[in-house]
Amino acid sequence: MKRVRIVVAYDGTNYCGWQIQPNGITIEEVLNKALCKLTGEEIRIIGASRTDSGVHALGNVAVFDTESSIPAERIAYALNQRLPEDIVVVKSEEVPCDWHPRYQSKVTKTYEYRIYNDQTKNPLRRQYTAFVSFPMDIEKMREAAAYLVGEHDFASFCNVRTNVESTVRTVDRIEIDREGREIVIRVTGNGFLYNMVRIIAGTLIRVGRGFYKPEKVKEILEAKERTEAGVTAPPQGLVLVRIDYGE
Amino acid sequence: MKRVRIVVAYDGTNYCGWQIQPNGITIEEVLNKALCKLTGEEIRIIGASRTDSGVHALGNVAVFDTESSIPAERIAYALNQRLPEDIVVVKSEEVPCDWHPRYQSKVTKTYEYRIYNDQTKNPLRRQYTAFVSFPMDIEKMREAAAYLVGEHDFASFCNVRTNVESTVRTVDRIEIDREGREIVIRVTGNGFLYNMVRIIAGTLIRVGRGFYKPEKVKEILEAKERTEAGVTAPPQGLVLVRIDYGE
């Protein structure tokens, strides 16, 4: 018996998110089935991040236990032969049998939220960006983002369905850049509440459009009330880029 | 009666190309139906470029005649309400009644061909790039591309099903750049033979991988034989970026 860790990239467009659920096909389910075909075992992976419906990943992480004689490093290749085009296993390797992707003391997650900012929509980017036709002031967005960096109670940036002990999290860094007609919001932190990055994006979009002053973000944080922040930005703009365990 | 010109952007992934055909849904057909719903007339558009199945566009051009009282400039907006998300009319305007998108003396078309060049596939780019896992030498690709610039007989870069009087065309410019993990081949010219840009891309990929020396492209041109050139690169890497009528 060995424990194998995989790094997974996927286009979330056609999936009901990561986690298995009765109403539609999920990434977790497709990976379980492919592993089952590969090993002949009844495998259930454990994922690091349960991304929402329509959200993408370049580096989600999962583990599973197997008796298979296939070397851990070769599993990525073998698995990709059994996966649809929109799910790719980027890497596979053996980890200690008690290594768990959600319970590690040192974790840094990096997300990117992309906005397509132009007068007309670009159909080639519709599944990977949120569309904003109004001019955006990215200097103001950067000013606003600075209030979010550090350890804060992010209760205002968390949708109600969350049931967590504490809403305190640390955001290490928020970078905002233009790349052609796109604006990229890159957020790094030790953990994120439900919909937190999408609510941050929705709030920063309001700042960029001039609906909120940058200082408003400080008030929103202090209010600790979800209703104070901007709307949850749509899922297709979000990518879980990387999970770093400080190894 | 007025003639209206539209600039159209589309994601070609789910279409059997531009031109109406019995075996599947096409961009032309969807535009005709939307125009029919909008105006109540039986409209048949005339397109500038009949892109292939799976090929994308940011700026294809088409015209149609209508009795509609909707101002030409407003048609883009009205049409977009009746189109699926993967087709967007970027602009609409009135043109003289005899203006034809394919018979203009001054035309410049710009295409981009994108290669995703990394060790592992990126599922978010699978519909918009060709995947090449081998290291690519873009300096060599640029050297090779230089042989193609200018007026040449491109018979070697044209698939057999073409039935044209002359295979002489002028390529104004080929630019090759890295953008992150992607290599972009940007080709501008006054007209292109059937599959010409995709065969140029397929040939330059062979040069980049070291299968062909740059000088081989000169020999291929001189041979005037399709079998001499590289394979036709896959459709999803190609975008018709712009058609410029020198107005």
PDB file of N, CA, C and O in Angstrom, chain B residues 149-195:
ATOM      1  N   VAL B 149       8.246  35.286 -46.746  1.00  0.00           N
ATOM      2  CA  VAL B 149       7.768  36.661 -46.906  1.00  0.00           C
ATOM      3  C   VAL B 149       8.024  37.136 -48.337  1.00  0.00           C
ATOM      4  O   VAL B 149       9.052  36.833 -48.926  1.00  0.00           O
ATOM      5  N   GLY B 150       7.037  37.854 -48.888  1.00  0.00           N
ATOM      6  CA  GLY B 150       7.151  38.347 -50.258  1.00  0.00           C
ATOM      7  C   GLY B 150       6.173  37.626 -51.184  1.00  0.00           C
ATOM      8  O   GLY B 150       5.333  36.855 -50.720  1.00  0.00           O
ATOM      9  N   GLU B 151       6.285  37.903 -52.482  1.00  0.00           N
ATOM     10  CA  GLU B 151       5.405  37.247 -53.461  1.00  0.00           C
ATOM     11  C   GLU B 151       6.026  35.916 -53.878  1.00  0.00           C
ATOM     12  O   GLU B 151       7.180  35.881 -54.324  1.00  0.00           O
ATOM     13  N   HIS B 152       5.268  34.838 -53.699  1.00  0.00           N
ATOM     14  CA  HIS B 152       5.769  33.505 -54.040  1.00  0.00           C
ATOM     15  C   HIS B 152       4.622  32.655 -54.579  1.00  0.00           C
ATOM     16  O   HIS B 152       3.457  32.938 -54.315  1.00  0.00           O
ATOM     17  N   ASP B 153       5.012  31.592 -55.266  1.00  0.00           N
ATOM     18  CA  ASP B 153       4.036  30.559 -55.605  1.00  0.00           C
ATOM     19  C   ASP B 153       3.956  29.615 -54.406  1.00  0.00           C
ATOM     20  O   ASP B 153       4.922  28.921 -54.089  1.00  0.00           O
ATOM     21  N   PHE B 154       2.807  29.631 -53.712  1.00  0.00           N
ATOM     22  CA  PHE B 154       2.660  28.843 -52.487  1.00  0.00           C
ATOM     23  C   PHE B 154       2.026  27.477 -52.740  1.00  0.00           C
ATOM     24  O   PHE B 154       1.372  26.922 -51.855  1.00  0.00           O
ATOM     25  N   ALA B 155       2.224  26.918 -53.944  1.00  0.00           N
ATOM     26  CA  ALA B 155       1.626  25.615 -54.286  1.00  0.00           C
ATOM     27  C   ALA B 155       1.957  24.529 -53.251  1.00  0.00           C
ATOM     28  O   ALA B 155       1.124  23.666 -52.960  1.00  0.00           O
ATOM     29  N   SER B 156       3.143  24.588 -52.657  1.00  0.00           N
ATOM     30  CA  SER B 156       3.520  23.589 -51.643  1.00  0.00           C
ATOM     31  C   SER B 156       2.780  23.789 -50.325  1.00  0.00           C
ATOM     32  O   SER B 156       2.790  22.909 -49.461  1.00  0.00           O
ATOM     33  N   PHE B 157       2.165  24.964 -50.167  1.00  0.00           N
ATOM     34  CA  PHE B 157       1.489  25.299 -48.913  1.00  0.00           C
ATOM     35  C   PHE B 157      -0.026  25.383 -49.093  1.00  0.00           C
ATOM     36  O   PHE B 157      -0.680  26.261 -48.552  1.00  0.00           O
ATOM     37  N   CYS B 158      -0.557  24.458 -49.880  1.00  0.00           N
ATOM     38  CA  CYS B 158      -1.969  24.546 -50.240  1.00  0.00           C
ATOM     39  C   CYS B 158      -2.512  23.135 -50.404  1.00  0.00           C
ATOM     40  O   CYS B 158      -1.912  22.324 -51.121  1.00  0.00           O
ATOM     41  N   ASN B 159      -3.589  22.823 -49.698  1.00  0.00           N
ATOM     42  CA  ASN B 159      -4.096  21.455 -49.799  1.00  0.00           C
ATOM     43  C   ASN B 159      -4.836  21.223 -51.106  1.00  0.00           C
ATOM     44  O   ASN B 159      -5.440  22.126 -51.669  1.00  0.00           O
ATOM     45  N   VAL B 160      -4.745  19.972 -51.587  1.00  0.00           N
ATOM     46  CA  VAL B 160      -5.179  19.618 -52.949  1.00  0.00           C
ATOM     47  C   VAL B 160      -6.593  20.031 -53.327  1.00  0.00           C
ATOM     48  O   VAL B 160      -6.849  20.333 -54.475  1.00  0.00           O
ATOM     49  N   ARG B 161      -7.499  20.044 -52.343  1.00  0.00           N
ATOM     50  CA  ARG B 161      -8.888  20.304 -52.709  1.00  0.00           C
ATOM     51  C   ARG B 161      -9.100  21.707 -53.280  1.00  0.00           C
ATOM     52  O   ARG B 161     -10.179  22.037 -53.760  1.00  0.00           O
ATOM     53  N   THR B 162      -8.068  22.528 -53.255  1.00  0.00           N
ATOM     54  CA  THR B 162      -8.176  23.876 -53.811  1.00  0.00           C
ATOM     55  C   THR B 162      -8.300  23.823 -55.336  1.00  0.00           C
ATOM     56  O   THR B 162      -7.685  23.003 -55.986  1.00  0.00           O
ATOM     57  N   ASN B 163      -9.062  24.739 -55.848  1.00  0.00           N
ATOM     58  CA  ASN B 163      -9.265  24.820 -57.287  1.00  0.00           C
ATOM     59  C   ASN B 163      -9.184  26.295 -57.660  1.00  0.00           C
ATOM     60  O   ASN B 163     -10.178  26.941 -57.924  1.00  0.00           O
ATOM     61  N   VAL B 164      -7.986  26.826 -57.618  1.00  0.00           N
ATOM     62  CA  VAL B 164      -7.816  28.252 -57.897  1.00  0.00           C
ATOM     63  C   VAL B 164      -6.954  28.438 -59.135  1.00  0.00           C
ATOM     64  O   VAL B 164      -6.154  27.577 -59.484  1.00  0.00           O
ATOM     65  N   GLU B 165      -7.132  29.584 -59.799  1.00  0.00           N
ATOM     66  CA  GLU B 165      -6.371  29.855 -61.022  1.00  0.00           C
ATOM     67  C   GLU B 165      -4.878  29.932 -60.743  1.00  0.00           C
ATOM     68  O   GLU B 165      -4.069  29.321 -61.415  1.00  0.00           O
ATOM     69  N   SER B 166      -4.552  30.713 -59.696  1.00  0.00           N
ATOM     70  CA  SER B 166      -3.133  30.915 -59.424  1.00  0.00           C
ATOM     71  C   SER B 166      -2.829  30.617 -57.964  1.00  0.00           C
ATOM     72  O   SER B 166      -3.662  30.877 -57.083  1.00  0.00           O
ATOM     73  N   THR B 167      -1.666  30.055 -57.708  1.00  0.00           N
ATOM     74  CA  THR B 167      -1.263  29.798 -56.325  1.00  0.00           C
ATOM     75  C   THR B 167      -0.204  30.816 -55.866  1.00  0.00           C
ATOM     76  O   THR B 167       0.493  30.593 -54.884  1.00  0.00           O
ATOM     77  N   VAL B 168      -0.112  31.919 -56.594  1.00  0.00           N
ATOM     78  CA  VAL B 168       0.818  32.994 -56.207  1.00  0.00           C
ATOM     79  C   VAL B 168       0.110  33.919 -55.208  1.00  0.00           C
ATOM     80  O   VAL B 168      -1.019  34.350 -55.445  1.00  0.00           O
ATOM     81  N   ARG B 169       0.772  34.163 -54.100  1.00  0.00           N
ATOM     82  CA  ARG B 169       0.236  35.070 -53.087  1.00  0.00           C
ATOM     83  C   ARG B 169       1.386  35.900 -52.525  1.00  0.00           C
ATOM     84  O   ARG B 169       2.555  35.537 -52.670  1.00  0.00           O
ATOM     85  N   THR B 170       1.018  37.004 -51.833  1.00  0.00           N
ATOM     86  CA  THR B 170       2.038  37.820 -51.182  1.00  0.00           C
ATOM     87  C   THR B 170       1.861  37.771 -49.668  1.00  0.00           C
ATOM     88  O   THR B 170       0.782  38.105 -49.157  1.00  0.00           O
ATOM     89  N   VAL B 171       2.895  37.321 -48.992  1.00  0.00           N
ATOM     90  CA  VAL B 171       2.904  37.380 -47.529  1.00  0.00           C
ATOM     91  C   VAL B 171       3.680  38.635 -47.145  1.00  0.00           C
ATOM     92  O   VAL B 171       4.844  38.795 -47.504  1.00  0.00           O
ATOM     93  N   ASP B 172       3.006  39.558 -46.429  1.00  0.00           N
ATOM     94  CA  ASP B 172       3.650  40.830 -46.071  1.00  0.00           C
ATOM     95  C   ASP B 172       4.601  40.671 -44.894  1.00  0.00           C
ATOM     96  O   ASP B 172       5.616  41.366 -44.811  1.00  0.00           O
ATOM     97  N   ARG B 173       4.226  39.774 -43.976  1.00  0.00           N
ATOM     98  CA  ARG B 173       4.943  39.762 -42.702  1.00  0.00           C
ATOM     99  C   ARG B 173       4.663  38.463 -41.960  1.00  0.00           C
ATOM    100  O   ARG B 173       3.526  37.991 -41.960  1.00  0.00           O
ATOM    101  N   ILE B 174       5.687  37.898 -41.341  1.00  0.00           N
ATOM    102  CA  ILE B 174       5.470  36.803 -40.384  1.00  0.00           C
ATOM    103  C   ILE B 174       6.254  37.142 -39.122  1.00  0.00           C
ATOM    104  O   ILE B 174       7.469  37.320 -39.170  1.00  0.00           O
ATOM    105  N   GLU B 175       5.540  37.252 -38.009  1.00  0.00           N
ATOM    106  CA  GLU B 175       6.198  37.533 -36.724  1.00  0.00           C
ATOM    107  C   GLU B 175       6.024  36.326 -35.817  1.00  0.00           C
ATOM    108  O   GLU B 175       4.937  35.735 -35.773  1.00  0.00           O
ATOM    109  N   ILE B 176       7.087  35.973 -35.125  1.00  0.00           N
ATOM    110  CA  ILE B 176       7.019  34.823 -34.217  1.00  0.00           C
ATOM    111  C   ILE B 176       7.512  35.257 -32.842  1.00  0.00           C
ATOM    112  O   ILE B 176       8.613  35.771 -32.704  1.00  0.00           O
ATOM    113  N   ASP B 177       6.663  35.086 -31.839  1.00  0.00           N
ATOM    114  CA  ASP B 177       7.001  35.548 -30.488  1.00  0.00           C
ATOM    115  C   ASP B 177       6.579  34.536 -29.449  1.00  0.00           C
ATOM    116  O   ASP B 177       5.614  33.811 -29.638  1.00  0.00           O
ATOM    117  N   ARG B 178       7.309  34.541 -28.327  1.00  0.00           N
ATOM    118  CA  ARG B 178       6.864  33.787 -27.157  1.00  0.00           C
ATOM    119  C   ARG B 178       5.999  34.677 -26.284  1.00  0.00           C
ATOM    120  O   ARG B 178       6.331  35.829 -26.043  1.00  0.00           O
ATOM    121  N   GLU B 179       4.888  34.143 -25.827  1.00  0.00           N
ATOM    122  CA  GLU B 179       4.049  34.831 -24.833  1.00  0.00           C
ATOM    123  C   GLU B 179       3.819  33.826 -23.712  1.00  0.00           C
ATOM    124  O   GLU B 179       2.939  32.979 -23.802  1.00  0.00           O
ATOM    125  N   GLY B 180       4.646  33.885 -22.683  1.00  0.00           N
ATOM    126  CA  GLY B 180       4.591  32.882 -21.616  1.00  0.00           C
ATOM    127  C   GLY B 180       4.949  31.531 -22.206  1.00  0.00           C
ATOM    128  O   GLY B 180       5.990  31.386 -22.850  1.00  0.00           O
ATOM    129  N   ARG B 181       4.060  30.553 -22.044  1.00  0.00           N
ATOM    130  CA  ARG B 181       4.343  29.210 -22.569  1.00  0.00           C
ATOM    131  C   ARG B 181       3.826  29.023 -23.978  1.00  0.00           C
ATOM    132  O   ARG B 181       3.830  27.908 -24.516  1.00  0.00           O
ATOM    133  N   GLU B 182       3.341  30.117 -24.586  1.00  0.00           N
ATOM    134  CA  GLU B 182       2.813  29.988 -25.937  1.00  0.00           C
ATOM    135  C   GLU B 182       3.745  30.630 -26.957  1.00  0.00           C
ATOM    136  O   GLU B 182       4.442  31.592 -26.657  1.00  0.00           O
ATOM    137  N   ILE B 183       3.746  30.048 -28.156  1.00  0.00           N
ATOM    138  CA  ILE B 183       4.460  30.644 -29.279  1.00  0.00           C
ATOM    139  C   ILE B 183       3.388  31.100 -30.262  1.00  0.00           C
ATOM    140  O   ILE B 183       2.503  30.322 -30.622  1.00  0.00           O
ATOM    141  N   VAL B 184       3.469  32.377 -30.648  1.00  0.00           N
ATOM    142  CA  VAL B 184       2.466  32.931 -31.558  1.00  0.00           C
ATOM    143  C   VAL B 184       3.117  33.198 -32.908  1.00  0.00           C
ATOM    144  O   VAL B 184       4.144  33.889 -32.977  1.00  0.00           O
ATOM    145  N   ILE B 185       2.534  32.658 -33.965  1.00  0.00           N
ATOM    146  CA  ILE B 185       2.979  32.931 -35.335  1.00  0.00           C
ATOM    147  C   ILE B 185       1.925  33.864 -35.946  1.00  0.00           C
ATOM    148  O   ILE B 185       0.772  33.471 -36.079  1.00  0.00           O
ATOM    149  N   ARG B 186       2.328  35.102 -36.251  1.00  0.00           N
ATOM    150  CA  ARG B 186       1.381  36.110 -36.764  1.00  0.00           C
ATOM    151  C   ARG B 186       1.684  36.323 -38.252  1.00  0.00           C
ATOM    152  O   ARG B 186       2.791  36.733 -38.603  1.00  0.00           O
ATOM    153  N   VAL B 187       0.745  36.010 -39.118  1.00  0.00           N
ATOM    154  CA  VAL B 187       0.968  36.072 -40.561  1.00  0.00           C
ATOM    155  C   VAL B 187       0.024  37.087 -41.184  1.00  0.00           C
ATOM    156  O   VAL B 187      -1.182  37.053 -40.939  1.00  0.00           O
ATOM    157  N   THR B 188       0.577  38.007 -41.985  1.00  0.00           N
ATOM    158  CA  THR B 188      -0.223  39.023 -42.665  1.00  0.00           C
ATOM    159  C   THR B 188       0.020  38.907 -44.167  1.00  0.00           C
ATOM    160  O   THR B 188       1.163  38.762 -44.602  1.00  0.00           O
ATOM    161  N   GLY B 189      -1.062  38.975 -44.951  1.00  0.00           N
ATOM    162  CA  GLY B 189      -0.890  38.890 -46.394  1.00  0.00           C
ATOM    163  C   GLY B 189      -2.143  39.330 -47.131  1.00  0.00           C
ATOM    164  O   GLY B 189      -3.169  39.625 -46.514  1.00  0.00           O
ATOM    165  N   ASN B 190      -2.060  39.337 -48.467  1.00  0.00           N
ATOM    166  CA  ASN B 190      -3.186  39.844 -49.263  1.00  0.00           C
ATOM    167  C   ASN B 190      -4.202  38.765 -49.598  1.00  0.00           C
ATOM    168  O   ASN B 190      -5.236  39.024 -50.201  1.00  0.00           O
ATOM    169  N   GLY B 191      -3.901  37.543 -49.232  1.00  0.00           N
ATOM    170  CA  GLY B 191      -4.833  36.461 -49.517  1.00  0.00           C
ATOM    171  C   GLY B 191      -4.134  35.159 -49.206  1.00  0.00           C
ATOM    172  O   GLY B 191      -2.905  35.092 -49.217  1.00  0.00           O
ATOM    173  N   PHE B 192      -4.913  34.139 -48.902  1.00  0.00           N
ATOM    174  CA  PHE B 192      -4.313  32.874 -48.476  1.00  0.00           C
ATOM    175  C   PHE B 192      -5.006  31.722 -49.188  1.00  0.00           C
ATOM    176  O   PHE B 192      -6.220  31.743 -49.386  1.00  0.00           O
ATOM    177  N   LEU B 193      -4.234  30.730 -49.570  1.00  0.00           N
ATOM    178  CA  LEU B 193      -4.779  29.528 -50.196  1.00  0.00           C
ATOM    179  C   LEU B 193      -5.407  28.638 -49.127  1.00  0.00           C
ATOM    180  O   LEU B 193      -5.213  28.861 -47.932  1.00  0.00           O
ATOM    181  N   TYR B 194      -6.107  27.596 -49.584  1.00  0.00           N
ATOM    182  CA  TYR B 194      -6.776  26.697 -48.663  1.00  0.00           C
ATOM    183  C   TYR B 194      -5.768  26.027 -47.711  1.00  0.00           C
ATOM    184  O   TYR B 194      -4.833  25.363 -48.162  1.00  0.00           O
ATOM    185  N   ASN B 195      -5.980  26.231 -46.403  1.00  0.00           N
ATOM    186  CA  ASN B 195      -5.113  25.671 -45.344  1.00  0.00           C
ATOM    187  C   ASN B 195      -3.697  26.248 -45.305  1.00  0.00           C
ATOM    188  O   ASN B 195      -2.833  25.737 -44.579  1.00  0.00           O
TER     189      ASN B 195
END
